[in-house]
């Protein structure tokens, strides 16, 4: 999707001020670094919890009531308890994650947000969180992935016959729909947790439908190993969908989420990220190379800069233009956003962007677009029509293997929770 100037600090003012108010009230009653939870005698402090909480509240778009705040806080603590258990289990086999690897993952996450590591760290600090909070979460994420792969990977068995049968089903279902789903898994470990986890699941669905980022929330709160990839489950044919999952997403539009689904282990929130016809060329899979002349919200505060940008940008669509001259258009207009967007599919674009570029002439400037993240003019620099993607044996094998490994990983974590001594102060 074309990035809005994607920032981790996106939140409502009301949410941030309310969270700060509650945090201040809590600090007046207890030391800022007091122990709130002991996980097998290892502490989670109020400082650590509040740092993560501010990050999750920002991702979720703020909170508007004490009840909402407490729901989010409860889920944050549950996630942090899981991470502590994962790191403790990794320590039993002397599995440690090097600082250099964490820095590399932090840099990748920053790049995914269109920021440098330094900018990302500053953004985190601006919401009262920190780079260290993100690094701690990534450490648990990476360590658990390596541990599950190392301990359980050899027990995952996918035969060539199973893969070939799966591929044959793909050919048998040519022209039918397949779905790209994503999940957020919230586990229920005891009957006492049922009501609170259900309330948390309902609250997350409301937030996502109101615009909160599903992948970001999955990354922060989901108990599944798919959290590392924003909950993405990949492409699944209708035949291979779990019957309960199939029923849950029935009637759910692409881009929307289903109501929480009760499973044997807890609650699952499913998003239908995409849908396509099997072995059929889909126009939405057409790839285009995009460049832009973009004025960001930061510079739009300057009325003179906006006037200059408009005077240049509004005339481009009536001129002969080319992608080779985009750098010059950027300089002339005083644009401050990045010019190179890259190669994307139509299906990855926001509706407003897709409408502007579908059928556009190569090198021709679009009309001036007013968007949430500023003003922009777009240029299609290349187009590659969609083709049929034949199933790949290795890709299918890896997908089946990861699905089974993910299920085993959930059971592994469930067993760790069952045997853990968790003391809430």
XYZ file of C-alpha atoms in Angstrom:
425
model
C 0.000 0.000 0.000
C 1.303 3.492 -0.723
C 2.536 4.686 2.636
C 0.799 7.449 4.406
C 3.705 9.004 6.243
C 3.349 5.992 8.440
C 4.253 6.816 12.040
C 4.120 4.742 15.166
C 3.051 7.910 16.985
C -0.367 7.999 15.296
C -2.865 8.372 18.111
C -5.762 10.504 19.356
C -4.949 13.403 21.641
C -7.723 12.300 23.903
C -6.178 8.833 24.184
C -2.702 10.058 24.996
C -3.830 12.594 27.590
C -6.074 10.023 29.258
C -3.296 7.444 29.369
C -0.928 10.008 30.837
C -3.512 10.933 33.445
C -3.932 7.339 34.564
C -0.199 6.717 34.528
C 0.281 9.773 36.720
C -2.344 8.559 39.150
C -0.698 5.159 39.351
C 2.715 6.670 39.987
C 1.413 8.712 42.885
C 0.498 5.473 44.667
C 3.516 3.315 43.859
C 7.150 3.623 42.898
C 7.663 4.100 39.196
C 9.684 0.885 38.940
C 7.788 -1.298 41.406
C 7.251 -4.974 40.620
C 3.768 -5.718 39.320
C 4.151 -9.332 38.178
C 6.546 -12.149 39.016
C 6.905 -14.771 36.299
C 8.698 -17.785 37.781
C 10.336 -15.305 40.189
C 11.434 -12.937 37.398
C 9.873 -9.453 37.663
C 7.836 -7.309 35.307
C 7.992 -3.752 36.582
C 5.390 -1.026 36.319
C 7.947 0.970 34.296
C 8.302 -1.820 31.693
C 4.535 -2.292 31.481
C 3.847 1.429 31.081
C 6.471 1.725 28.334
C 4.824 -1.069 26.345
C 1.366 0.230 27.151
C 2.094 3.631 25.632
C 3.310 1.919 22.461
C 0.204 -0.278 22.157
C -2.162 2.627 22.902
C -0.511 4.640 20.131
C -0.828 1.734 17.684
C -4.470 1.198 18.700
C -5.340 4.853 18.163
C -5.742 5.953 21.784
C -8.243 5.163 24.512
C -11.358 7.099 25.420
C -12.335 5.664 28.787
C -10.862 4.075 31.869
C -12.539 0.801 30.929
C -10.819 0.770 27.530
C -7.503 1.633 29.156
C -7.779 -1.248 31.625
C -8.679 -3.723 28.876
C -5.619 -2.755 26.850
C -3.411 -2.857 29.950
C -4.611 -6.349 30.845
C -3.813 -7.650 27.370
C -0.400 -5.954 27.388
C 0.506 -7.615 30.683
C -0.634 -10.994 29.364
C 1.536 -10.556 26.266
C 4.539 -9.524 28.348
C 4.100 -12.553 30.624
C 4.184 -14.754 27.512
C 7.368 -13.051 26.315
C 8.990 -13.581 29.703
C 8.112 -17.285 29.539
C 9.502 -17.530 26.022
C 12.810 -15.935 27.039
C 13.041 -18.129 30.129
C 12.526 -21.242 28.018
C 15.140 -20.041 25.515
C 17.586 -19.590 28.399
C 17.250 -23.276 29.335
C 19.105 -24.145 26.119
C 21.467 -21.143 26.324
C 19.785 -19.503 23.336
C 20.633 -15.805 23.277
C 20.056 -13.142 20.635
C 23.036 -10.969 19.795
C 22.698 -7.191 20.093
C 23.763 -6.792 16.465
C 20.864 -8.983 15.325
C 18.405 -6.939 17.360
C 19.779 -3.716 15.884
C 19.369 -5.178 12.406
C 15.725 -6.104 13.083
C 15.063 -2.674 14.588
C 16.506 -1.030 11.471
C 14.264 -3.202 9.253
C 11.178 -2.264 11.235
C 12.116 1.417 10.977
C 12.628 1.028 7.220
C 9.171 -0.538 6.953
C 7.786 2.677 8.442
C 9.794 4.841 6.060
C 12.128 6.003 8.838
C 15.772 5.732 9.819
C 16.539 3.862 13.068
C 17.252 7.210 14.698
C 13.906 8.672 13.567
C 12.063 5.569 14.757
C 13.748 5.743 18.167
C 12.770 9.410 18.440
C 9.171 8.577 17.478
C 9.001 5.929 20.195
C 10.415 8.339 22.772
C 7.861 10.972 21.764
C 4.989 8.748 22.943
C 6.677 7.875 26.233
C 7.941 4.505 25.016
C 11.488 3.661 23.955
C 13.724 1.812 21.552
C 14.588 -0.599 24.361
C 10.919 -1.519 24.769
C 10.751 -2.449 21.092
C 14.070 -4.311 21.287
C 12.874 -6.344 24.297
C 9.788 -7.405 22.364
C 11.851 -8.312 19.303
C 14.258 -10.348 21.430
C 11.402 -12.540 22.701
C 9.946 -12.793 19.197
C 13.218 -13.910 17.598
C 14.243 -16.209 20.441
C 10.875 -17.981 20.450
C 10.938 -18.446 16.688
C 14.400 -20.002 16.832
C 13.500 -22.148 19.837
C 10.311 -23.523 18.278
C 12.121 -24.220 15.019
C 15.022 -25.903 16.809
C 13.004 -28.008 19.242
C 9.940 -28.827 17.184
C 11.042 -28.435 13.581
C 12.268 -32.023 13.313
C 8.852 -33.279 14.448
C 7.000 -31.490 11.644
C 6.366 -33.939 8.871
C 5.062 -32.941 5.450
C 5.242 -35.638 2.787
C 5.727 -35.092 -0.923
C 2.381 -36.813 -1.443
C 0.621 -34.263 0.773
C 2.178 -31.386 -1.150
C 1.283 -32.926 -4.500
C -2.291 -33.548 -3.306
C -2.526 -29.904 -2.199
C -1.260 -28.693 -5.575
C -3.725 -30.982 -7.359
C -6.554 -29.443 -5.327
C -5.386 -26.026 -6.524
C -5.739 -27.144 -10.144
C -9.079 -28.800 -9.383
C -10.310 -25.516 -7.916
C -9.201 -23.339 -10.824
C -11.452 -20.279 -11.056
C -12.712 -20.617 -7.476
C -11.768 -18.172 -4.741
C -8.839 -18.454 -2.359
C -8.329 -16.171 0.595
C -5.459 -14.375 2.253
C -6.209 -14.248 5.959
C -4.509 -12.780 9.009
C -5.100 -13.608 12.659
C -4.802 -12.207 16.154
C -4.825 -15.003 18.732
C -5.834 -14.277 22.341
C -5.496 -17.322 24.576
C -7.775 -18.295 27.477
C -5.854 -20.332 30.045
C -8.583 -20.668 32.677
C -12.361 -20.215 32.985
C -11.740 -17.085 35.077
C -10.150 -15.378 32.044
C -13.043 -16.077 29.674
C -14.983 -12.842 30.173
C -11.971 -10.519 30.148
C -10.349 -12.089 27.049
C -13.690 -11.969 25.200
C -14.036 -8.282 26.126
C -10.484 -7.625 24.908
C -11.234 -9.390 21.620
C -14.421 -7.369 21.093
C -12.537 -4.157 21.863
C -9.769 -4.977 19.362
C -12.313 -5.666 16.611
C -13.936 -2.283 17.291
C -10.554 -0.557 17.126
C -9.561 -2.257 13.872
C -12.877 -1.367 12.265
C -12.265 2.216 13.379
C -8.916 2.335 11.597
C -6.318 0.780 13.928
C -3.649 -1.230 12.112
C -4.362 -4.985 12.198
C -0.702 -5.983 11.527
C 0.603 -3.639 14.245
C -1.884 -4.927 16.825
C -1.119 -8.522 15.851
C 2.566 -7.823 16.277
C 2.007 -6.353 19.737
C -0.701 -8.606 21.193
C -1.185 -11.879 19.296
C -0.100 -15.094 21.011
C 0.507 -16.822 17.668
C 3.883 -17.204 16.008
C 2.322 -15.371 13.046
C 2.544 -12.191 15.162
C 6.048 -11.665 13.734
C 4.524 -11.161 10.256
C 1.510 -9.140 11.380
C -0.686 -12.229 11.767
C -0.422 -13.179 8.077
C -1.614 -16.742 7.341
C -0.875 -16.630 3.620
C -3.159 -17.788 0.820
C -5.619 -20.549 1.704
C -8.117 -22.289 -0.572
C -11.717 -22.590 0.566
C -11.303 -26.366 0.851
C -8.335 -26.020 3.177
C -9.936 -23.443 5.446
C -10.848 -24.644 8.904
C -14.674 -24.947 8.827
C -14.996 -22.568 11.793
C -12.717 -20.046 10.055
C -14.700 -20.377 6.821
C -17.950 -19.699 8.657
C -16.418 -16.748 10.529
C -15.284 -14.914 7.379
C -18.429 -15.650 5.399
C -19.736 -12.300 4.246
C -16.645 -10.423 5.493
C -15.424 -7.941 2.885
C -11.790 -7.722 1.806
C -10.023 -5.413 4.241
C -12.515 -6.055 7.050
C -12.381 -8.278 10.147
C -14.757 -10.917 11.461
C -16.274 -10.940 14.935
C -14.100 -12.798 17.480
C -14.201 -16.580 17.017
C -14.101 -18.827 20.098
C -11.700 -21.717 19.562
C -10.448 -24.513 21.777
C -7.578 -22.334 23.018
C -9.181 -18.917 23.251
C -10.333 -16.275 20.775
C -9.183 -15.592 17.211
C -9.777 -12.373 15.284
C -9.626 -12.990 11.539
C -9.024 -10.378 8.857
C -9.684 -11.030 5.181
C -6.732 -9.225 3.668
C -7.346 -10.287 0.097
C -9.267 -12.633 -2.198
C -8.532 -13.892 -5.689
C -9.550 -16.591 -8.154
C -7.257 -19.595 -8.289
C -5.008 -19.897 -11.355
C -6.760 -16.955 -12.996
C -5.011 -13.754 -14.026
C -6.419 -10.960 -11.881
C -6.161 -7.353 -13.138
C -5.546 -6.301 -9.532
C -2.230 -8.195 -9.691
C -0.960 -5.835 -12.412
C 2.325 -4.354 -11.179
C 3.302 -0.726 -11.651
C 6.416 1.258 -10.824
C 5.460 4.507 -9.094
C 7.153 7.816 -8.370
C 5.667 10.899 -6.758
C 5.982 14.571 -5.960
C 4.880 14.677 -2.323
C 4.420 17.490 0.215
C 4.237 16.015 3.737
C 1.996 17.244 6.593
C 5.026 18.749 8.343
C 5.664 21.159 5.455
C 1.956 21.840 4.888
C 1.993 23.944 8.064
C 3.834 26.548 5.958
C 1.223 28.384 3.839
C 3.859 29.747 1.463
C 5.280 26.249 0.858
C 1.788 24.905 0.134
C 1.054 27.728 -2.316
C 4.335 27.121 -4.157
C 3.733 23.369 -4.279
C 0.222 23.815 -5.673
C 1.357 26.300 -8.310
C 3.756 23.698 -9.722
C 1.830 20.469 -9.042
C -1.535 21.602 -10.420
C -0.050 22.307 -13.857
C 1.828 19.023 -14.258
C -1.178 16.996 -15.449
C -1.675 19.368 -18.402
C 1.993 19.226 -19.483
C 4.171 16.684 -21.238
C 5.905 14.959 -18.340
C 8.249 12.014 -17.823
C 9.530 9.931 -14.940
C 13.086 11.029 -15.740
C 12.130 14.590 -14.709
C 10.483 13.753 -11.369
C 13.557 14.921 -9.442
C 13.258 18.306 -11.157
C 9.528 18.522 -10.331
C 10.375 17.785 -6.698
C 12.925 20.606 -6.630
C 10.661 23.107 -8.396
C 7.686 22.421 -6.126
C 9.618 22.311 -2.832
C 8.332 18.782 -2.140
C 9.868 17.094 0.894
C 8.534 13.515 0.659
C 10.472 10.694 -0.959
C 10.127 10.553 -4.748
C 10.621 6.817 -5.322
C 7.681 4.644 -4.197
C 8.678 1.412 -5.917
C 6.872 -1.485 -7.572
C 3.386 -2.281 -6.272
C 0.295 -4.169 -7.393
C -3.045 -2.439 -7.911
C -4.512 -4.534 -5.090
C -1.935 -3.077 -2.671
C -3.019 0.512 -3.317
C -5.497 2.630 -1.423
C -8.711 3.146 -3.458
C -7.957 6.819 -4.092
C -4.493 5.973 -5.398
C -5.719 3.043 -7.493
C -8.319 5.232 -9.184
C -5.647 7.814 -10.017
C -3.203 5.373 -11.650
C -5.335 2.654 -13.290
C -5.013 3.100 -17.022
C -2.695 6.108 -16.623
C -0.214 6.822 -19.418
C 3.406 5.936 -18.654
C 5.197 9.060 -17.442
C 2.026 11.173 -17.355
C 1.355 13.131 -14.134
C -1.856 12.415 -12.248
C -4.171 15.093 -10.954
C -3.113 16.651 -7.637
C -4.335 14.391 -4.818
C -5.189 15.644 -1.326
C -4.661 12.850 1.194
C -4.329 12.321 4.926
C -0.542 12.372 4.654
C -0.266 15.449 2.455
C -0.453 16.479 -1.205
C 0.935 14.360 -4.018
C 1.131 13.933 -7.765
C 1.780 10.394 -9.022
C 3.679 9.067 -12.038
C 3.356 5.531 -13.436
C 6.814 4.723 -14.776
C 6.264 1.096 -15.865
C 3.428 -1.424 -15.960
C 3.489 -5.232 -16.056
C 0.177 -6.961 -16.693
C -0.929 -9.737 -14.362
C -0.110 -13.332 -15.246
C -1.250 -16.672 -13.839
C 0.942 -17.815 -10.937
C 1.472 -21.582 -11.073
C 1.798 -23.302 -7.666
C 5.397 -23.887 -6.600
C 6.209 -27.166 -4.824
C 8.744 -25.664 -2.421
C 6.499 -22.705 -1.554
C 3.563 -25.025 -0.822
C 5.789 -27.319 1.239
C 7.091 -24.390 3.306
C 3.588 -23.018 3.857
C 2.270 -26.369 5.114
C 5.328 -26.851 7.303
C 4.983 -23.397 8.883
C 1.275 -23.885 9.551
C 1.957 -27.110 11.458
C 4.925 -25.631 13.273
C 2.812 -22.645 14.317
C 0.175 -24.940 15.802
C 2.819 -26.890 17.720
C 4.332 -23.615 18.945
C 0.970 -22.554 20.393
C 0.687 -25.816 22.289
C 4.253 -25.395 23.546
C 3.502 -21.941 24.923
C 0.212 -23.147 26.419
C 2.136 -25.848 28.322
C 4.636 -23.261 29.591
C 1.770 -21.127 30.889
C 0.147 -24.083 32.569
C 3.337 -24.970 34.466
C 4.408 -21.385 35.269
C 4.070 -19.654 38.617
C 2.752 -16.171 37.840
C 2.250 -13.862 40.810
C 0.261 -10.669 40.107
C 1.062 -8.047 42.771
